[in-house]
Amino acid sequence: MSAGVVCQERATTDQPLTNDSIPFGYNATRSYPCPTGNYCPENTTLPVPCPVGTYNGFEYMGKFEDCLPCPVDHFQHQVGMAGCYSCGGDAQQPETGQPTCTCYGAGRDFQESDRNC
């Protein structure tokens, strides 16, 4: 089956765009587009989450390289995400593809949960 599509056991097609019609649907085709935040190599039965520090905002992605590193001054501390978070005005991240940010000033810790120092 094609990369970029999840095909479960007994899938009948690797072109799930037809899944929105009544005679098809996931229950009939047993396939669906690879969801955002993931990539799906050929013959995959489960999406593979993009790792920490990366994101993927599109469906139908089939390669690890489709997981893009978060840009400068952004971070992603979770797997399988469609975007990255901004470090905000109290922190920075001079490198791409990072799971956290660094607060300005000594003795301050960045909290990924609320994106504050």
Short mmCIF file of N, CA, C and O in Angstrom, two decimals:
data_model
loop_
_atom_site.label_atom_id
_atom_site.label_comp_id
_atom_site.label_asym_id
_atom_site.label_seq_id
_atom_site.Cartn_x
_atom_site.Cartn_y
_atom_site.Cartn_z
N MET A 1 0.83 -1.18 0.00
CA MET A 1 0.00 0.00 0.00
C MET A 1 0.88 1.25 0.00
O MET A 1 2.01 1.22 0.44
N SER A 2 0.32 2.34 -0.44
CA SER A 2 1.07 3.58 -0.65
C SER A 2 1.50 4.24 0.66
O SER A 2 0.82 4.14 1.67
N ALA A 3 2.64 4.95 0.58
CA ALA A 3 3.06 5.79 1.71
C ALA A 3 2.06 6.92 1.85
O ALA A 3 1.45 7.37 0.89
N GLY A 4 1.89 7.41 3.09
CA GLY A 4 0.97 8.51 3.35
C GLY A 4 -0.45 8.07 3.66
O GLY A 4 -1.32 8.90 3.89
N VAL A 5 -0.68 6.78 3.65
CA VAL A 5 -2.01 6.22 3.93
C VAL A 5 -1.86 5.10 4.96
O VAL A 5 -0.93 4.31 4.89
N VAL A 6 -2.78 5.05 5.90
CA VAL A 6 -2.82 3.97 6.88
C VAL A 6 -3.80 2.93 6.36
O VAL A 6 -4.97 3.25 6.11
N CYS A 7 -3.32 1.72 6.18
CA CYS A 7 -4.17 0.63 5.71
C CYS A 7 -4.21 -0.45 6.78
O CYS A 7 -3.19 -1.08 7.08
N GLN A 8 -5.36 -0.65 7.35
CA GLN A 8 -5.55 -1.68 8.37
C GLN A 8 -5.63 -3.05 7.69
O GLN A 8 -5.70 -3.15 6.47
N GLU A 9 -5.65 -4.09 8.49
CA GLU A 9 -5.77 -5.44 7.95
C GLU A 9 -7.03 -5.53 7.09
O GLU A 9 -8.06 -5.00 7.43
N ARG A 10 -6.92 -6.18 5.95
CA ARG A 10 -8.00 -6.37 4.98
C ARG A 10 -8.44 -5.05 4.32
O ARG A 10 -9.59 -4.91 3.91
N ALA A 11 -7.52 -4.08 4.19
CA ALA A 11 -7.85 -2.83 3.51
C ALA A 11 -8.16 -3.13 2.04
O ALA A 11 -7.54 -3.98 1.42
N THR A 12 -9.14 -2.41 1.50
CA THR A 12 -9.55 -2.63 0.11
C THR A 12 -9.02 -1.58 -0.84
O THR A 12 -9.10 -1.75 -2.05
N THR A 13 -8.47 -0.48 -0.32
CA THR A 13 -7.90 0.57 -1.17
C THR A 13 -6.88 1.37 -0.38
O THR A 13 -6.94 1.42 0.85
N ASP A 14 -5.93 1.96 -1.11
CA ASP A 14 -5.01 2.89 -0.48
C ASP A 14 -5.27 4.31 -0.98
O ASP A 14 -4.43 5.18 -0.93
N GLN A 15 -6.50 4.53 -1.44
CA GLN A 15 -6.95 5.85 -1.89
C GLN A 15 -8.18 6.24 -1.09
O GLN A 15 -9.31 6.20 -1.59
N PRO A 16 -8.00 6.63 0.17
CA PRO A 16 -9.13 6.87 1.07
C PRO A 16 -9.95 8.12 0.76
O PRO A 16 -10.92 8.37 1.45
N LEU A 17 -9.61 8.87 -0.27
CA LEU A 17 -10.44 10.03 -0.61
C LEU A 17 -11.87 9.61 -0.90
O LEU A 17 -12.80 10.37 -0.70
N THR A 18 -12.06 8.39 -1.35
CA THR A 18 -13.41 7.90 -1.63
C THR A 18 -14.15 7.54 -0.35
O THR A 18 -15.32 7.20 -0.39
N ASN A 19 -13.49 7.64 0.79
CA ASN A 19 -14.11 7.26 2.06
C ASN A 19 -15.28 8.14 2.45
O ASN A 19 -16.04 7.81 3.34
N ASP A 20 -15.45 9.30 1.81
CA ASP A 20 -16.56 10.17 2.19
C ASP A 20 -17.87 9.82 1.49
O ASP A 20 -18.88 10.46 1.70
N SER A 21 -17.85 8.81 0.65
CA SER A 21 -19.10 8.40 0.01
C SER A 21 -19.73 7.25 0.79
O SER A 21 -19.04 6.48 1.45
N ILE A 22 -21.02 7.12 0.70
CA ILE A 22 -21.76 6.16 1.52
C ILE A 22 -21.34 4.71 1.31
O ILE A 22 -21.15 3.99 2.28
N PRO A 23 -21.11 4.24 0.08
CA PRO A 23 -20.74 2.82 -0.03
C PRO A 23 -19.32 2.53 0.43
O PRO A 23 -18.92 1.39 0.51
N PHE A 24 -18.56 3.58 0.73
CA PHE A 24 -17.18 3.36 1.16
C PHE A 24 -17.06 3.67 2.65
O PHE A 24 -17.66 2.98 3.45
N GLY A 25 -16.31 4.66 3.04
CA GLY A 25 -16.10 4.95 4.45
C GLY A 25 -15.07 4.00 5.04
O GLY A 25 -14.77 2.95 4.48
N TYR A 26 -14.51 4.39 6.18
CA TYR A 26 -13.46 3.59 6.80
C TYR A 26 -13.90 2.15 7.04
O TYR A 26 -13.14 1.21 6.81
N ASN A 27 -15.11 1.93 7.49
CA ASN A 27 -15.56 0.56 7.78
C ASN A 27 -15.56 -0.33 6.55
O ASN A 27 -15.41 -1.54 6.66
N ALA A 28 -15.72 0.25 5.37
CA ALA A 28 -15.68 -0.54 4.14
C ALA A 28 -14.27 -0.66 3.57
O ALA A 28 -13.86 -1.73 3.14
N THR A 29 -13.50 0.44 3.57
CA THR A 29 -12.18 0.43 2.93
C THR A 29 -11.05 0.03 3.87
O THR A 29 -10.01 -0.42 3.42
N ARG A 30 -11.23 0.25 5.18
CA ARG A 30 -10.21 -0.04 6.18
C ARG A 30 -8.92 0.75 5.94
O ARG A 30 -7.82 0.27 6.22
N SER A 31 -9.04 1.98 5.37
CA SER A 31 -7.88 2.83 5.16
C SER A 31 -8.26 4.28 5.45
O SER A 31 -9.43 4.64 5.39
N TYR A 32 -7.24 5.10 5.78
CA TYR A 32 -7.48 6.51 6.02
C TYR A 32 -6.19 7.29 5.79
O TYR A 32 -5.09 6.72 5.85
N PRO A 33 -6.30 8.61 5.52
CA PRO A 33 -5.10 9.42 5.30
C PRO A 33 -4.23 9.46 6.55
O PRO A 33 -4.74 9.48 7.67
N CYS A 34 -2.94 9.49 6.35
CA CYS A 34 -2.03 9.65 7.48
C CYS A 34 -2.36 10.98 8.14
O CYS A 34 -2.39 12.02 7.48
N PRO A 35 -2.63 11.01 9.45
CA PRO A 35 -3.05 12.25 10.10
C PRO A 35 -1.90 13.24 10.31
O PRO A 35 -0.73 12.85 10.32
N THR A 36 -2.25 14.51 10.50
CA THR A 36 -1.25 15.52 10.79
C THR A 36 -0.47 15.13 12.04
O THR A 36 -0.98 14.43 12.91
N GLY A 37 0.78 15.56 12.10
CA GLY A 37 1.62 15.23 13.24
C GLY A 37 2.27 13.86 13.14
O GLY A 37 3.00 13.45 14.04
N ASN A 38 2.02 13.16 12.05
CA ASN A 38 2.53 11.81 11.85
C ASN A 38 3.08 11.64 10.45
O ASN A 38 2.86 12.46 9.57
N TYR A 39 3.78 10.52 10.24
CA TYR A 39 4.14 10.10 8.89
C TYR A 39 3.83 8.62 8.79
O TYR A 39 3.78 7.91 9.79
N CYS A 40 3.56 8.16 7.58
CA CYS A 40 3.13 6.77 7.37
C CYS A 40 3.89 6.17 6.20
O CYS A 40 3.54 6.42 5.03
N PRO A 41 4.94 5.40 6.46
CA PRO A 41 5.67 4.74 5.38
C PRO A 41 4.79 3.74 4.64
O PRO A 41 3.71 3.40 5.11
N GLU A 42 5.26 3.26 3.51
CA GLU A 42 4.52 2.24 2.76
C GLU A 42 4.16 1.07 3.66
O GLU A 42 4.94 0.69 4.54
N ASN A 43 3.00 0.52 3.44
CA ASN A 43 2.51 -0.68 4.12
C ASN A 43 2.36 -0.53 5.63
O ASN A 43 2.44 -1.50 6.37
N THR A 44 2.13 0.69 6.10
CA THR A 44 1.98 0.89 7.54
C THR A 44 0.54 0.62 7.97
O THR A 44 -0.40 0.86 7.22
N THR A 45 0.41 0.07 9.16
CA THR A 45 -0.92 -0.16 9.72
C THR A 45 -1.24 0.82 10.85
O THR A 45 -2.36 0.86 11.33
N LEU A 46 -0.23 1.60 11.27
CA LEU A 46 -0.41 2.63 12.30
C LEU A 46 0.43 3.84 11.94
O LEU A 46 1.56 3.70 11.47
N PRO A 47 -0.08 5.05 12.19
CA PRO A 47 0.73 6.25 11.95
C PRO A 47 1.93 6.28 12.91
O PRO A 47 1.84 5.80 14.04
N VAL A 48 3.03 6.85 12.43
CA VAL A 48 4.23 7.01 13.26
C VAL A 48 4.29 8.48 13.68
O VAL A 48 4.36 9.36 12.83
N PRO A 49 4.25 8.79 14.98
CA PRO A 49 4.27 10.18 15.43
C PRO A 49 5.59 10.87 15.12
O PRO A 49 6.66 10.26 15.27
N CYS A 50 5.52 12.13 14.71
CA CYS A 50 6.73 12.92 14.57
C CYS A 50 7.35 13.07 15.96
O CYS A 50 6.64 13.23 16.95
N PRO A 51 8.69 13.03 16.06
CA PRO A 51 9.33 13.10 17.37
C PRO A 51 9.28 14.49 18.00
O PRO A 51 8.95 15.49 17.35
N VAL A 52 9.63 14.54 19.27
CA VAL A 52 9.75 15.79 20.02
C VAL A 52 10.66 16.74 19.23
O VAL A 52 11.65 16.32 18.64
N GLY A 53 10.30 18.03 19.22
CA GLY A 53 11.10 19.03 18.52
C GLY A 53 10.74 19.19 17.05
O GLY A 53 11.31 20.01 16.36
N THR A 54 9.78 18.37 16.58
CA THR A 54 9.37 18.44 15.18
C THR A 54 7.84 18.52 15.08
O THR A 54 7.13 18.33 16.07
N TYR A 55 7.36 18.78 13.87
CA TYR A 55 5.93 18.86 13.62
C TYR A 55 5.65 18.49 12.16
O TYR A 55 6.57 18.44 11.33
N ASN A 56 4.39 18.25 11.86
CA ASN A 56 3.95 18.01 10.49
C ASN A 56 2.50 18.46 10.41
O ASN A 56 1.64 17.89 11.06
N GLY A 57 2.24 19.49 9.63
CA GLY A 57 0.91 20.06 9.56
C GLY A 57 0.04 19.56 8.42
O GLY A 57 -0.99 20.15 8.14
N PHE A 58 0.45 18.48 7.78
CA PHE A 58 -0.29 18.01 6.61
C PHE A 58 -0.66 16.53 6.73
O PHE A 58 0.07 15.75 7.33
N GLU A 59 -1.77 16.16 6.11
CA GLU A 59 -2.14 14.75 5.97
C GLU A 59 -1.35 14.14 4.82
O GLU A 59 -0.75 14.85 4.03
N TYR A 60 -1.39 12.83 4.72
CA TYR A 60 -0.80 12.06 3.63
C TYR A 60 0.73 12.10 3.57
O TYR A 60 1.31 11.86 2.52
N MET A 61 1.41 12.40 4.67
CA MET A 61 2.87 12.42 4.64
C MET A 61 3.40 11.01 4.89
O MET A 61 2.89 10.28 5.73
N GLY A 62 4.45 10.63 4.13
CA GLY A 62 4.91 9.25 4.16
C GLY A 62 6.33 9.01 4.60
O GLY A 62 6.76 7.87 4.70
N LYS A 63 7.11 10.09 4.88
CA LYS A 63 8.51 9.91 5.22
C LYS A 63 8.85 10.62 6.53
O LYS A 63 8.26 11.63 6.86
N PHE A 64 9.86 10.10 7.22
CA PHE A 64 10.35 10.75 8.43
C PHE A 64 10.74 12.20 8.14
O PHE A 64 10.52 13.09 8.95
N GLU A 65 11.29 12.44 6.97
CA GLU A 65 11.72 13.79 6.59
C GLU A 65 10.55 14.77 6.48
O GLU A 65 10.76 15.98 6.44
N ASP A 66 9.32 14.27 6.45
CA ASP A 66 8.13 15.14 6.43
C ASP A 66 7.89 15.77 7.81
O ASP A 66 7.09 16.70 7.94
N CYS A 67 8.55 15.27 8.84
CA CYS A 67 8.50 15.87 10.18
C CYS A 67 9.54 16.98 10.20
O CYS A 67 10.74 16.72 10.14
N LEU A 68 9.08 18.21 10.24
CA LEU A 68 9.97 19.36 10.13
C LEU A 68 10.43 19.83 11.51
O LEU A 68 9.64 19.81 12.47
N PRO A 69 11.67 20.30 11.63
CA PRO A 69 12.13 20.82 12.91
C PRO A 69 11.42 22.13 13.24
O PRO A 69 11.16 22.94 12.35
N CYS A 70 11.10 22.33 14.50
CA CYS A 70 10.52 23.60 14.91
C CYS A 70 11.51 24.72 14.60
O CYS A 70 12.71 24.55 14.77
N PRO A 71 11.00 25.87 14.15
CA PRO A 71 11.92 26.97 13.82
C PRO A 71 12.52 27.62 15.07
O PRO A 71 12.11 27.34 16.20
N VAL A 72 13.47 28.50 14.85
CA VAL A 72 14.09 29.29 15.92
C VAL A 72 13.00 29.99 16.73
O VAL A 72 12.00 30.44 16.17
N ASP A 73 13.20 30.04 18.05
CA ASP A 73 12.27 30.66 19.00
C ASP A 73 10.91 29.96 19.07
O ASP A 73 9.90 30.55 19.44
N HIS A 74 10.90 28.68 18.73
CA HIS A 74 9.72 27.81 18.85
C HIS A 74 10.17 26.48 19.43
O HIS A 74 11.34 26.13 19.37
N PHE A 75 9.23 25.72 19.97
CA PHE A 75 9.56 24.43 20.56
C PHE A 75 8.36 23.49 20.43
O PHE A 75 7.24 23.91 20.15
N GLN A 76 8.62 22.20 20.62
CA GLN A 76 7.56 21.21 20.68
C GLN A 76 8.03 20.12 21.63
O GLN A 76 9.01 19.43 21.36
N HIS A 77 7.35 19.96 22.75
CA HIS A 77 7.75 19.00 23.77
C HIS A 77 6.95 17.70 23.73
O HIS A 77 7.15 16.81 24.55
N GLN A 78 6.07 17.57 22.74
CA GLN A 78 5.25 16.36 22.61
C GLN A 78 5.49 15.72 21.25
O GLN A 78 5.91 16.37 20.30
N VAL A 79 5.17 14.45 21.14
CA VAL A 79 5.27 13.74 19.86
C VAL A 79 3.95 13.86 19.10
O VAL A 79 2.89 14.09 19.69
N GLY A 80 4.02 13.72 17.79
CA GLY A 80 2.82 13.66 16.97
C GLY A 80 2.03 14.95 16.87
O GLY A 80 0.81 14.91 16.86
N MET A 81 2.70 16.08 16.77
CA MET A 81 2.00 17.36 16.75
C MET A 81 2.01 18.00 15.37
O MET A 81 2.91 17.79 14.57
N ALA A 82 0.98 18.82 15.12
CA ALA A 82 0.82 19.48 13.82
C ALA A 82 1.49 20.84 13.75
O ALA A 82 1.52 21.45 12.70
N GLY A 83 2.02 21.35 14.86
CA GLY A 83 2.67 22.65 14.87
C GLY A 83 3.57 22.78 16.08
O GLY A 83 3.64 21.89 16.93
N CYS A 84 4.25 23.92 16.15
CA CYS A 84 5.15 24.21 17.27
C CYS A 84 4.62 25.41 18.04
O CYS A 84 3.83 26.19 17.53
N TYR A 85 5.07 25.55 19.27
CA TYR A 85 4.69 26.67 20.12
C TYR A 85 5.77 27.74 20.09
O TYR A 85 6.96 27.43 20.01
N SER A 86 5.37 28.97 20.24
CA SER A 86 6.30 30.09 20.35
C SER A 86 6.90 30.13 21.75
O SER A 86 6.23 29.83 22.73
N CYS A 87 8.15 30.53 21.85
CA CYS A 87 8.80 30.68 23.16
C CYS A 87 8.26 31.87 23.93
O CYS A 87 8.41 31.94 25.14
N GLY A 88 7.64 32.81 23.26
CA GLY A 88 7.08 33.98 23.93
C GLY A 88 8.13 35.05 24.17
O GLY A 88 9.27 34.95 23.73
N GLY A 89 7.76 36.10 24.90
CA GLY A 89 8.64 37.24 25.11
C GLY A 89 9.65 37.07 26.22
O GLY A 89 10.60 37.85 26.31
N ASP A 90 9.49 36.07 27.10
CA ASP A 90 10.40 35.88 28.23
C ASP A 90 11.44 34.80 28.01
O ASP A 90 12.23 34.49 28.90
N ALA A 91 11.43 34.17 26.82
CA ALA A 91 12.33 33.05 26.56
C ALA A 91 12.79 33.06 25.11
O ALA A 91 12.23 33.76 24.27
N GLN A 92 13.79 32.23 24.84
CA GLN A 92 14.31 32.12 23.48
C GLN A 92 14.70 30.68 23.19
O GLN A 92 14.86 29.87 24.10
N GLN A 93 14.87 30.38 21.92
CA GLN A 93 15.43 29.12 21.47
C GLN A 93 16.19 29.40 20.19
O GLN A 93 15.61 29.52 19.12
N PRO A 94 17.53 29.55 20.29
CA PRO A 94 18.31 29.91 19.11
C PRO A 94 18.51 28.78 18.11
O PRO A 94 18.95 29.02 17.00
N GLU A 95 18.16 27.55 18.48
CA GLU A 95 18.35 26.40 17.59
C GLU A 95 17.00 25.88 17.10
O GLU A 95 15.99 26.05 17.77
N THR A 96 17.00 25.22 15.95
CA THR A 96 15.77 24.61 15.44
C THR A 96 15.62 23.21 16.03
O THR A 96 16.57 22.60 16.50
N GLY A 97 14.38 22.70 16.01
CA GLY A 97 14.11 21.32 16.41
C GLY A 97 14.29 21.02 17.89
O GLY A 97 14.75 19.94 18.24
N GLN A 98 13.90 21.94 18.75
CA GLN A 98 14.14 21.77 20.18
C GLN A 98 12.85 21.51 20.96
O GLN A 98 11.77 21.96 20.58
N PRO A 99 12.96 20.79 22.10
CA PRO A 99 11.78 20.47 22.91
C PRO A 99 11.42 21.52 23.96
O PRO A 99 10.40 21.38 24.62
N THR A 100 12.25 22.55 24.12
CA THR A 100 11.97 23.56 25.15
C THR A 100 12.64 24.87 24.77
O THR A 100 13.35 24.95 23.76
N CYS A 101 12.44 25.88 25.59
CA CYS A 101 13.05 27.19 25.41
C CYS A 101 13.87 27.53 26.66
O CYS A 101 13.74 26.88 27.69
N THR A 102 14.68 28.57 26.57
CA THR A 102 15.50 29.03 27.67
C THR A 102 15.03 30.41 28.09
O THR A 102 14.91 31.31 27.26
N CYS A 103 14.77 30.57 29.38
CA CYS A 103 14.30 31.85 29.90
C CYS A 103 15.43 32.88 29.93
O CYS A 103 16.59 32.53 30.15
N TYR A 104 15.07 34.13 29.73
CA TYR A 104 16.02 35.22 29.93
C TYR A 104 16.18 35.43 31.43
O TYR A 104 15.21 35.38 32.18
N GLY A 105 17.40 35.66 31.89
CA GLY A 105 17.64 35.91 33.31
C GLY A 105 17.96 34.65 34.07
O GLY A 105 17.48 33.56 33.75
N ALA A 106 18.77 34.80 35.10
CA ALA A 106 19.22 33.66 35.90
C ALA A 106 18.11 33.17 36.84
O ALA A 106 17.26 33.94 37.27
N GLY A 107 18.15 31.88 37.14
CA GLY A 107 17.25 31.30 38.12
C GLY A 107 15.81 31.15 37.67
O GLY A 107 14.92 30.98 38.50
N ARG A 108 15.56 31.17 36.38
CA ARG A 108 14.20 31.03 35.87
C ARG A 108 14.12 29.77 35.02
O ARG A 108 15.04 29.46 34.28
N ASP A 109 13.03 29.05 35.14
CA ASP A 109 12.82 27.83 34.38
C ASP A 109 11.63 27.99 33.44
O ASP A 109 10.59 28.49 33.85
N PHE A 110 11.79 27.51 32.22
CA PHE A 110 10.71 27.56 31.24
C PHE A 110 9.74 26.42 31.49
O PHE A 110 10.13 25.28 31.70
N GLN A 111 8.47 26.72 31.52
CA GLN A 111 7.42 25.71 31.72
C GLN A 111 6.71 25.46 30.40
O GLN A 111 5.97 26.33 29.91
N GLU A 112 6.92 24.30 29.81
CA GLU A 112 6.31 23.98 28.52
C GLU A 112 4.79 24.00 28.61
O GLU A 112 4.10 24.38 27.66
N SER A 113 4.23 23.62 29.75
CA SER A 113 2.77 23.49 29.90
C SER A 113 2.04 24.80 29.67
O SER A 113 0.97 24.81 29.07
N ASP A 114 2.61 25.93 30.15
CA ASP A 114 1.93 27.21 29.94
C ASP A 114 2.78 28.21 29.16
O ASP A 114 2.42 29.37 29.01
N ARG A 115 3.93 27.74 28.69
CA ARG A 115 4.84 28.54 27.85
C ARG A 115 5.28 29.83 28.54
O ARG A 115 5.39 30.88 27.92
N ASN A 116 5.55 29.75 29.84
CA ASN A 116 6.01 30.90 30.62
C ASN A 116 7.23 30.51 31.43
O ASN A 116 7.48 29.35 31.70
N CYS A 117 7.95 31.57 31.87
CA CYS A 117 9.12 31.36 32.73
C CYS A 117 8.70 31.49 34.19
O CYS A 117 7.77 32.19 34.52
#
